[in-house]
PDB file of C-alpha atoms in Angstrom:
ATOM      1  CA  MET A 194      21.437  12.739   2.415  1.00 39.00           C
ATOM      2  CA  SER A 195      18.349  11.196   0.863  1.00 41.00           C
ATOM      3  CA  SER A 196      17.943   7.504   0.225  1.00 42.00           C
ATOM      4  CA  SER A 197      18.162   6.190  -3.311  1.00 40.00           C
ATOM      5  CA  LEU A 198      14.725   4.716  -2.755  1.00 39.00           C
ATOM      6  CA  ASP A 199      13.281   8.208  -2.518  1.00 43.00           C
ATOM      7  CA  ALA A 200      13.067   8.184  -6.306  1.00 42.00           C
ATOM      8  CA  VAL A 201       9.719   6.466  -5.842  1.00 48.00           C
ATOM      9  CA  ASP A 202       7.282   8.808  -4.112  1.00 55.00           C
ATOM     10  CA  VAL A 203       5.493   6.677  -1.521  1.00 63.00           C
ATOM     11  CA  THR A 204       1.943   7.859  -0.908  1.00 76.00           C
ATOM     12  CA  THR A 205      -0.771   6.266   1.181  1.00 76.00           C
ATOM     13  CA  GLU A 206      -2.908   5.511  -1.850  1.00 76.00           C
ATOM     14  CA  GLY A 207       0.086   4.455  -3.916  1.00 75.00           C
ATOM     15  CA  SER A 208       1.157   1.951  -1.254  1.00 80.00           C
ATOM     16  CA  LEU A 209      -1.935  -0.128  -2.068  1.00 82.00           C
ATOM     17  CA  ARG A 210      -0.366  -0.891  -5.439  1.00 79.00           C
ATOM     18  CA  VAL A 211       1.992  -3.137  -3.487  1.00 80.00           C
ATOM     19  CA  ALA A 212       0.041  -6.390  -3.348  1.00 82.00           C
ATOM     20  CA  ALA A 213       1.187  -7.366   0.148  1.00 86.00           C
ATOM     21  CA  ALA A 214       0.141  -3.987   1.555  1.00 87.00           C
ATOM     22  CA  TYR A 215      -3.271  -4.208  -0.102  1.00 90.00           C
ATOM     23  CA  ARG A 216      -3.747  -7.705   1.294  1.00 91.00           C
ATOM     24  CA  ALA A 217      -2.670  -6.699   4.820  1.00 91.00           C
ATOM     25  CA  VAL A 218      -4.935  -3.636   4.934  1.00 93.00           C
ATOM     26  CA  SER A 219      -7.863  -5.574   3.467  1.00 93.00           C
ATOM     27  CA  LEU A 220      -7.390  -8.434   5.938  1.00 92.00           C
ATOM     28  CA  ILE A 221      -7.084  -6.316   9.078  1.00 92.00           C
ATOM     29  CA  SER A 222      -9.858  -3.865   8.193  1.00 93.00           C
ATOM     30  CA  GLY A 223     -12.248  -6.660   7.276  1.00 92.00           C
ATOM     31  CA  ASP A 224     -11.535  -8.623  10.444  1.00 90.00           C
ATOM     32  CA  MET A 225     -11.909  -5.564  12.671  1.00 89.00           C
ATOM     33  CA  ALA A 226     -15.162  -4.578  10.948  1.00 89.00           C
ATOM     34  CA  ARG A 227     -16.610  -8.029  11.592  1.00 87.00           C
ATOM     35  CA  LEU A 228     -15.669  -7.907  15.279  1.00 82.00           C
ATOM     36  CA  GLY A 229     -17.908  -4.934  15.872  1.00 64.00           C
ATOM     37  CA  ALA A 230     -17.516  -2.389  18.655  1.00 64.00           C
ATOM     38  CA  ARG A 231     -19.434  -1.180  21.648  1.00 66.00           C
ATOM     39  CA  VAL A 232     -19.105   2.375  22.941  1.00 66.00           C
ATOM     40  CA  GLU A 233     -21.562   3.253  25.668  1.00 61.00           C
ATOM     41  CA  GLY A 234     -23.744   6.330  25.337  1.00 60.00           C
ATOM     42  CA  GLY A 235     -23.866   9.311  23.029  1.00 63.00           C
ATOM     43  CA  ALA A 236     -22.614   8.885  19.494  1.00 70.00           C
ATOM     44  CA  GLY A 237     -21.212   5.473  20.438  1.00 69.00           C
ATOM     45  CA  ASP A 238     -24.697   4.005  20.106  1.00 72.00           C
ATOM     46  CA  LEU A 239     -24.547   4.763  16.377  1.00 78.00           C
ATOM     47  CA  LEU A 240     -21.812   2.156  15.959  1.00 75.00           C
ATOM     48  CA  GLU A 241     -24.292  -0.587  16.840  1.00 73.00           C
ATOM     49  CA  GLY A 242     -27.055   0.787  14.669  1.00 72.00           C
ATOM     50  CA  GLY A 243     -26.741   2.704  11.435  1.00 77.00           C
ATOM     51  CA  PRO A 244     -23.664   4.948  11.602  1.00 87.00           C
ATOM     52  CA  SER A 245     -24.792   6.972   8.586  1.00 85.00           C
ATOM     53  CA  ARG A 246     -27.228   6.972   5.707  1.00 87.00           C
ATOM     54  CA  TYR A 247     -24.362   6.053   3.376  1.00 89.00           C
ATOM     55  CA  HIS A 248     -22.668   3.206   5.245  1.00 90.00           C
ATOM     56  CA  SER A 249     -23.656  -0.001   6.946  1.00 88.00           C
ATOM     57  CA  GLN A 250     -21.978  -0.906  10.254  1.00 88.00           C
ATOM     58  CA  TYR A 251     -19.475  -3.110   8.444  1.00 90.00           C
ATOM     59  CA  GLU A 252     -18.660  -0.548   5.750  1.00 92.00           C
ATOM     60  CA  PHE A 253     -18.182   2.249   8.280  1.00 92.00           C
ATOM     61  CA  ARG A 254     -15.909   0.236  10.562  1.00 91.00           C
ATOM     62  CA  ARG A 255     -13.872  -1.068   7.656  1.00 93.00           C
ATOM     63  CA  ALA A 256     -13.411   2.419   6.174  1.00 94.00           C
ATOM     64  CA  MET A 257     -12.288   3.769   9.551  1.00 94.00           C
ATOM     65  CA  MET A 258      -9.748   0.963   9.905  1.00 94.00           C
ATOM     66  CA  VAL A 259      -8.440   1.428   6.350  1.00 95.00           C
ATOM     67  CA  ASN A 260      -7.848   5.131   7.026  1.00 95.00           C
ATOM     68  CA  ALA A 261      -6.165   4.403  10.370  1.00 95.00           C
ATOM     69  CA  LEU A 262      -3.899   1.780   8.795  1.00 93.00           C
ATOM     70  CA  LEU A 263      -2.904   3.984   5.867  1.00 92.00           C
ATOM     71  CA  TYR A 264      -2.888   7.484   7.329  1.00 93.00           C
ATOM     72  CA  GLY A 265      -2.440   6.727  11.027  1.00 94.00           C
ATOM     73  CA  ASN A 266      -5.726   8.491  11.838  1.00 96.00           C
ATOM     74  CA  ALA A 267      -9.400   8.025  10.972  1.00 96.00           C
ATOM     75  CA  PHE A 268     -12.098  10.624  11.571  1.00 97.00           C
ATOM     76  CA  ALA A 269     -15.872  10.863  11.616  1.00 95.00           C
ATOM     77  CA  VAL A 270     -17.648  14.034  12.672  1.00 94.00           C
ATOM     78  CA  ILE A 271     -20.746  13.657  14.802  1.00 92.00           C
ATOM     79  CA  ALA A 272     -23.856  15.141  13.165  1.00 91.00           C
ATOM     80  CA  ARG A 273     -26.613  16.205  15.569  1.00 90.00           C
ATOM     81  CA  ASP A 274     -30.283  17.057  15.250  1.00 90.00           C
ATOM     82  CA  THR A 275     -31.930  20.273  16.434  1.00 90.00           C
ATOM     83  CA  ARG A 276     -32.108  18.884  19.974  1.00 91.00           C
ATOM     84  CA  GLY A 277     -28.392  18.195  20.033  1.00 87.00           C
ATOM     85  CA  GLN A 278     -28.758  14.425  19.831  1.00 87.00           C
ATOM     86  CA  PRO A 279     -26.219  12.514  17.704  1.00 86.00           C
ATOM     87  CA  VAL A 280     -27.886  11.141  14.582  1.00 88.00           C
ATOM     88  CA  GLU A 281     -25.020  10.272  12.249  1.00 91.00           C
ATOM     89  CA  LEU A 282     -21.279   9.679  11.973  1.00 92.00           C
ATOM     90  CA  GLN A 283     -19.935  11.304   8.813  1.00 93.00           C
ATOM     91  CA  LEU A 284     -16.622   9.948   7.542  1.00 94.00           C
ATOM     92  CA  LEU A 285     -13.932  12.541   6.797  1.00 96.00           C
ATOM     93  CA  LEU A 286     -10.844  12.260   4.639  1.00 95.00           C
ATOM     94  CA  PRO A 287      -7.822  12.088   6.985  1.00 95.00           C
ATOM     95  CA  GLU A 288      -5.725  14.491   4.910  1.00 93.00           C
ATOM     96  CA  GLU A 289      -8.383  17.176   5.426  1.00 96.00           C
ATOM     97  CA  VAL A 290      -8.143  17.095   9.243  1.00 96.00           C
ATOM     98  CA  THR A 291      -5.435  18.529  11.504  1.00 95.00           C
ATOM     99  CA  LEU A 292      -5.077  18.915  15.258  1.00 94.00           C
ATOM    100  CA  ASP A 293      -4.976  22.540  16.373  1.00 91.00           C
ATOM    101  CA  THR A 294      -3.006  23.072  19.584  1.00 86.00           C
ATOM    102  CA  THR A 295      -2.781  26.878  19.514  1.00 85.00           C
ATOM    103  CA  GLY A 296      -4.006  28.805  22.541  1.00 80.00           C
ATOM    104  CA  GLY A 297      -3.561  25.881  24.897  1.00 80.00           C
ATOM    105  CA  THR A 298      -6.838  24.259  23.821  1.00 87.00           C
ATOM    106  CA  LEU A 299      -7.019  21.167  21.660  1.00 91.00           C
ATOM    107  CA  ARG A 300      -9.452  21.093  18.788  1.00 94.00           C
ATOM    108  CA  TYR A 301      -9.605  19.621  15.349  1.00 96.00           C
ATOM    109  CA  ARG A 302      -9.586  21.714  12.210  1.00 95.00           C
ATOM    110  CA  HIS A 303     -11.205  20.585   8.975  1.00 96.00           C
ATOM    111  CA  SER A 304     -10.247  22.110   5.638  1.00 94.00           C
ATOM    112  CA  THR A 305     -13.828  23.224   4.890  1.00 94.00           C
ATOM    113  CA  MET A 306     -15.767  22.946   8.165  1.00 94.00           C
ATOM    114  CA  GLY A 307     -13.184  24.854  10.162  1.00 94.00           C
ATOM    115  CA  PRO A 308     -12.727  24.204  13.911  1.00 94.00           C
ATOM    116  CA  VAL A 309     -14.317  21.048  15.343  1.00 94.00           C
ATOM    117  CA  GLU A 310     -14.380  20.485  19.100  1.00 93.00           C
ATOM    118  CA  LEU A 311     -12.925  17.266  20.504  1.00 92.00           C
ATOM    119  CA  GLU A 312     -16.315  15.979  21.659  1.00 90.00           C
ATOM    120  CA  GLU A 313     -17.713  16.391  18.150  1.00 92.00           C
ATOM    121  CA  MET A 314     -15.154  14.101  16.502  1.00 93.00           C
ATOM    122  CA  PHE A 315     -14.861  10.315  16.535  1.00 91.00           C
ATOM    123  CA  HIS A 316     -11.119   9.688  16.161  1.00 94.00           C
ATOM    124  CA  VAL A 317      -9.339   6.334  15.765  1.00 93.00           C
ATOM    125  CA  ARG A 318      -5.543   6.518  16.083  1.00 93.00           C
ATOM    126  CA  ALA A 319      -2.748   4.214  15.057  1.00 92.00           C
ATOM    127  CA  LEU A 320       0.508   4.036  16.996  1.00 90.00           C
ATOM    128  CA  GLY A 321       1.783   7.477  17.947  1.00 91.00           C
ATOM    129  CA  THR A 322       4.218   9.087  20.357  1.00 90.00           C
ATOM    130  CA  ASP A 323       1.917  11.593  22.072  1.00 90.00           C
ATOM    131  CA  GLY A 324      -1.361   9.688  22.342  1.00 89.00           C
ATOM    132  CA  LEU A 325      -3.114  12.438  20.410  1.00 92.00           C
ATOM    133  CA  TRP A 326      -2.104  11.806  16.822  1.00 94.00           C
ATOM    134  CA  GLY A 327      -1.293   8.542  15.077  1.00 94.00           C
ATOM    135  CA  LYS A 328       1.658   8.046  12.757  1.00 92.00           C
ATOM    136  CA  SER A 329       1.136   6.675   9.269  1.00 89.00           C
ATOM    137  CA  PRO A 330       2.758   3.228   8.907  1.00 86.00           C
ATOM    138  CA  ILE A 331       3.337   4.085   5.251  1.00 84.00           C
ATOM    139  CA  ARG A 332       5.391   7.169   6.065  1.00 82.00           C
ATOM    140  CA  THR A 333       7.095   5.625   9.085  1.00 80.00           C
ATOM    141  CA  ALA A 334       8.325   2.610   7.103  1.00 77.00           C
ATOM    142  CA  ARG A 335       8.523   4.277   3.698  1.00 75.00           C
ATOM    143  CA  ASP A 336      11.659   2.405   2.585  1.00 70.00           C
ATOM    144  CA  SER A 337       9.870  -0.954   2.726  1.00 67.00           C
ATOM    145  CA  PHE A 338       6.974   0.334   0.637  1.00 69.00           C
ATOM    146  CA  SER A 339       9.343   2.124  -1.730  1.00 70.00           C
ATOM    147  CA  LEU A 340      11.204  -1.154  -2.251  1.00 66.00           C
ATOM    148  CA  GLY A 341       7.902  -2.856  -3.036  1.00 60.00           C
ATOM    149  CA  GLN A 342       6.983  -0.231  -5.614  1.00 62.00           C
ATOM    150  CA  ASN A 343      10.460  -0.377  -7.156  1.00 68.00           C
ATOM    151  CA  LEU A 344      10.203  -4.162  -7.449  1.00 63.00           C
ATOM    152  CA  ALA A 345       6.811  -3.891  -9.134  1.00 64.00           C
ATOM    153  CA  ARG A 346       8.212  -1.396 -11.652  1.00 65.00           C
ATOM    154  CA  THR A 347      11.242  -3.607 -12.261  1.00 63.00           C
ATOM    155  CA  GLY A 348       9.092  -6.660 -12.825  1.00 62.00           C
ATOM    156  CA  ASN A 349       6.814  -4.810 -15.214  1.00 59.00           C
ATOM    157  CA  ALA A 350       9.788  -3.484 -17.163  1.00 60.00           C
ATOM    158  CA  VAL A 351      11.450  -6.883 -17.453  1.00 58.00           C
ATOM    159  CA  PHE A 352       8.322  -8.817 -18.354  1.00 57.00           C
ATOM    160  CA  SER A 353       7.357  -6.178 -20.902  1.00 57.00           C
ATOM    161  CA  ASN A 354      10.427  -7.522 -22.690  1.00 55.00           C
ATOM    162  CA  ALA A 355       9.167 -11.099 -22.299  1.00 51.00           C
ATOM    163  CA  GLY A 356      11.226 -11.647 -19.148  1.00 51.00           C
ATOM    164  CA  VAL A 357      14.479 -12.225 -21.038  1.00 55.00           C
ATOM    165  CA  PRO A 358      17.817 -11.051 -19.615  1.00 58.00           C
ATOM    166  CA  LYS A 359      19.997  -8.470 -21.312  1.00 68.00           C
ATOM    167  CA  ILE A 360      21.895  -9.831 -24.283  1.00 73.00           C
ATOM    168  CA  ALA A 361      24.716  -8.683 -26.535  1.00 77.00           C
ATOM    169  CA  LEU A 362      24.783  -9.281 -30.277  1.00 77.00           C
ATOM    170  CA  VAL A 363      28.467  -9.841 -30.982  1.00 81.00           C
ATOM    171  CA  HIS A 364      29.762  -9.178 -34.507  1.00 79.00           C
ATOM    172  CA  PRO A 365      33.139 -10.616 -35.530  1.00 83.00           C
ATOM    173  CA  GLY A 366      34.243  -7.437 -37.229  1.00 81.00           C
ATOM    174  CA  PRO A 367      34.226  -3.690 -36.509  1.00 84.00           C
ATOM    175  CA  LEU A 368      30.921  -1.852 -36.948  1.00 80.00           C
ATOM    176  CA  SER A 369      30.213   1.826 -37.431  1.00 85.00           C
ATOM    177  CA  PRO A 370      27.952   3.526 -34.861  1.00 85.00           C
ATOM    178  CA  GLU A 371      25.207   3.659 -37.505  1.00 88.00           C
ATOM    179  CA  ALA A 372      25.442  -0.094 -38.144  1.00 82.00           C
ATOM    180  CA  GLN A 373      25.373  -0.840 -34.412  1.00 81.00           C
ATOM    181  CA  GLN A 374      22.247   1.268 -33.991  1.00 86.00           C
ATOM    182  CA  ARG A 375      20.589  -0.356 -37.000  1.00 84.00           C
ATOM    183  CA  ILE A 376      21.173  -3.863 -35.635  1.00 80.00           C
ATOM    184  CA  ALA A 377      19.932  -2.854 -32.168  1.00 79.00           C
ATOM    185  CA  ASN A 378      16.781  -1.271 -33.590  1.00 82.00           C
ATOM    186  CA  SER A 379      16.101  -4.351 -35.703  1.00 80.00           C
ATOM    187  CA  TYR A 380      16.407  -6.636 -32.678  1.00 76.00           C
ATOM    188  CA  VAL A 381      14.115  -4.482 -30.513  1.00 74.00           C
ATOM    189  CA  GLU A 382      11.510  -4.290 -33.271  1.00 75.00           C
ATOM    190  CA  ARG A 383      11.438  -8.053 -33.765  1.00 72.00           C
ATOM    191  CA  HIS A 384      11.968  -9.391 -30.248  1.00 65.00           C
ATOM    192  CA  ALA A 385      11.085  -6.831 -27.550  1.00 65.00           C
ATOM    193  CA  GLY A 386       7.732  -7.102 -25.791  1.00 59.00           C
ATOM    194  CA  ALA A 387       5.640 -10.010 -24.556  1.00 55.00           C
ATOM    195  CA  ASP A 388       3.951 -10.413 -27.961  1.00 61.00           C
ATOM    196  CA  ASN A 389       7.323 -11.311 -29.488  1.00 59.00           C
ATOM    197  CA  ALA A 390       8.246 -13.898 -26.856  1.00 58.00           C
ATOM    198  CA  GLY A 391       9.662 -17.072 -28.389  1.00 58.00           C
ATOM    199  CA  ARG A 392      10.424 -15.625 -31.817  1.00 66.00           C
ATOM    200  CA  PRO A 393      13.648 -17.123 -33.182  1.00 68.00           C
ATOM    201  CA  ILE A 394      16.689 -14.924 -33.540  1.00 74.00           C
ATOM    202  CA  VAL A 395      18.140 -15.041 -37.038  1.00 72.00           C
ATOM    203  CA  LEU A 396      21.810 -14.087 -37.108  1.00 73.00           C
ATOM    204  CA  ALA A 397      24.046 -13.324 -40.071  1.00 73.00           C
ATOM    205  CA  GLU A 398      27.653 -12.429 -40.869  1.00 75.00           C
ATOM    206  CA  GLY A 399      29.031 -14.642 -38.082  1.00 77.00           C
ATOM    207  CA  MET A 400      27.194 -12.818 -35.284  1.00 79.00           C
ATOM    208  CA  LYS A 401      26.520 -14.588 -31.995  1.00 81.00           C
ATOM    209  CA  VAL A 402      24.394 -13.933 -28.885  1.00 77.00           C
ATOM    210  CA  GLU A 403      25.886 -13.528 -25.405  1.00 71.00           C
ATOM    211  CA  THR A 404      23.916 -13.076 -22.208  1.00 70.00           C
ATOM    212  CA  ILE A 405      24.742 -10.105 -19.975  1.00 64.00           C
ATOM    213  CA  GLY A 406      23.487 -10.604 -16.452  1.00 59.00           C
ATOM    214  CA  GLY A 407      21.083 -13.277 -15.266  1.00 56.00           C
ATOM    215  CA  SER A 408      17.392 -13.959 -15.123  1.00 55.00           C
ATOM    216  CA  LEU A 409      15.046 -12.404 -12.598  1.00 50.00           C
ATOM    217  CA  GLU A 410      15.844 -15.162 -10.105  1.00 51.00           C
ATOM    218  CA  GLU A 411      19.600 -14.753 -10.640  1.00 54.00           C
ATOM    219  CA  ALA A 412      19.216 -11.030 -10.019  1.00 56.00           C
ATOM    220  CA  ALA A 413      17.659 -11.880  -6.600  1.00 62.00           C
ATOM    221  CA  TYR A 414      14.351 -10.414  -7.704  1.00 63.00           C
ATOM    222  CA  VAL A 415      12.273 -13.146  -6.086  1.00 67.00           C
ATOM    223  CA  GLN A 416      14.298 -12.983  -2.880  1.00 70.00           C
ATOM    224  CA  ALA A 417      13.812  -9.226  -2.654  1.00 69.00           C
ATOM    225  CA  ALA A 418      10.091  -9.565  -3.384  1.00 73.00           C
ATOM    226  CA  ASN A 419       9.697 -12.125  -0.603  1.00 77.00           C
ATOM    227  CA  PHE A 420      11.614  -9.859   1.769  1.00 77.00           C
ATOM    228  CA  THR A 421       9.204  -7.021   0.960  1.00 80.00           C
ATOM    229  CA  VAL A 422       6.217  -9.230   1.796  1.00 83.00           C
ATOM    230  CA  GLU A 423       7.802 -10.191   5.111  1.00 83.00           C
ATOM    231  CA  GLU A 424       8.631  -6.568   5.945  1.00 83.00           C
ATOM    232  CA  ILE A 425       5.079  -5.400   5.242  1.00 85.00           C
ATOM    233  CA  GLY A 426       3.797  -8.286   7.347  1.00 87.00           C
ATOM    234  CA  ARG A 427       5.971  -7.093  10.247  1.00 85.00           C
ATOM    235  CA  ILE A 428       4.767  -3.511   9.884  1.00 85.00           C
ATOM    236  CA  PHE A 429       1.085  -4.460  10.032  1.00 89.00           C
ATOM    237  CA  GLY A 430       1.469  -7.423  12.389  1.00 87.00           C
ATOM    238  CA  VAL A 431       0.289  -9.959   9.814  1.00 88.00           C
ATOM    239  CA  PRO A 432       2.136 -13.304   9.499  1.00 84.00           C
ATOM    240  CA  SER A 433       3.588 -13.658   6.004  1.00 80.00           C
ATOM    241  CA  PRO A 434       1.563 -16.838   5.191  1.00 80.00           C
ATOM    242  CA  TYR A 435      -1.575 -14.698   5.539  1.00 80.00           C
ATOM    243  CA  LEU A 436      -0.131 -12.514   2.793  1.00 82.00           C
ATOM    244  CA  ASN A 437       0.029 -15.576   0.540  1.00 71.00           C
ATOM    245  CA  LEU A 438       3.794 -16.010   0.852  1.00 67.00           C
ATOM    246  CA  GLY A 439       4.466 -19.690   0.258  1.00 63.00           C
ATOM    247  CA  GLY A 440       6.616 -22.031   2.307  1.00 58.00           C
ATOM    248  CA  GLY A 441       5.019 -21.201   5.667  1.00 58.00           C
ATOM    249  CA  PRO A 442       4.147 -23.534   8.526  1.00 55.00           C
ATOM    250  CA  THR A 443       1.199 -25.903   8.569  1.00 56.00           C
ATOM    251  CA  GLY A 444      -0.911 -27.539  11.272  1.00 57.00           C
ATOM    252  CA  ALA A 445       0.029 -26.481  14.799  1.00 61.00           C
ATOM    253  CA  GLY A 446       2.466 -23.901  13.450  1.00 65.00           C
ATOM    254  CA  MET A 447      -0.296 -22.209  11.515  1.00 62.00           C
ATOM    255  CA  GLU A 448      -2.514 -22.185  14.602  1.00 69.00           C
ATOM    256  CA  ALA A 449       0.271 -20.448  16.529  1.00 72.00           C
ATOM    257  CA  LEU A 450       0.521 -17.810  13.786  1.00 68.00           C
ATOM    258  CA  LEU A 451      -3.250 -17.293  13.946  1.00 66.00           C
ATOM    259  CA  ARG A 452      -3.063 -16.693  17.713  1.00 71.00           C
ATOM    260  CA  MET A 453      -0.180 -14.273  17.187  1.00 65.00           C
ATOM    261  CA  TYR A 454      -2.179 -12.382  14.547  1.00 70.00           C
ATOM    262  CA  VAL A 455      -5.269 -12.178  16.769  1.00 69.00           C
ATOM    263  CA  ASP A 456      -3.266 -11.100  19.830  1.00 64.00           C
ATOM    264  CA  THR A 457      -1.526  -8.385  17.830  1.00 60.00           C
TER     265      THR A 457
END
């Protein structure tokens, strides 16, 4: 049985529309790119020089980390000169690469380049179960990201109506379906949308306004949004204060969180 959250299709690119996920990926990829890397010999030397004609060291490392964090795997094929010496690392889109295990020999397969031998591919993996292929955090923890996207849609829908709760216009007498629809249409035309926020409601014929349901806070919207930030922080190993969630520790507590983040 599928989850009710499956109504929102969680994709790797779509997950970046969740602010906490964007912040976590940006933070980790930027920090890892600044740390640099040293791989002795062969194509590893390119990481300390110019990885490609299109990317600086920082840009290349950051892009690799972004792909690993989103897709679980990041790839760059090693381009060689006529003497067989590595001259460039060319970034590949993760969704265009698979691992071919047929025939008892491991090799990569690219959607347009075809088979690529293991020694011709620079591969960065996220957490995985076989040590050969990383698992996408987005797919592994899809419910948390789906909740984040649902909350964003809910917030947009509510605030498009100026953030007001549902109300009922109560008439003292019976109304025909046509009259009910006419009153509802009139209210929506005059008061729905952020541009109509604060416009007074003019009632007639003894009508009154009753609130149905509560505000965003009363509907636990803020609590659910904070939970989503914390969940995404757990997935990526980023303390929630680094995702701009308020109410976190200060001083020595913040230093402890920094050490935890670095050690992770």
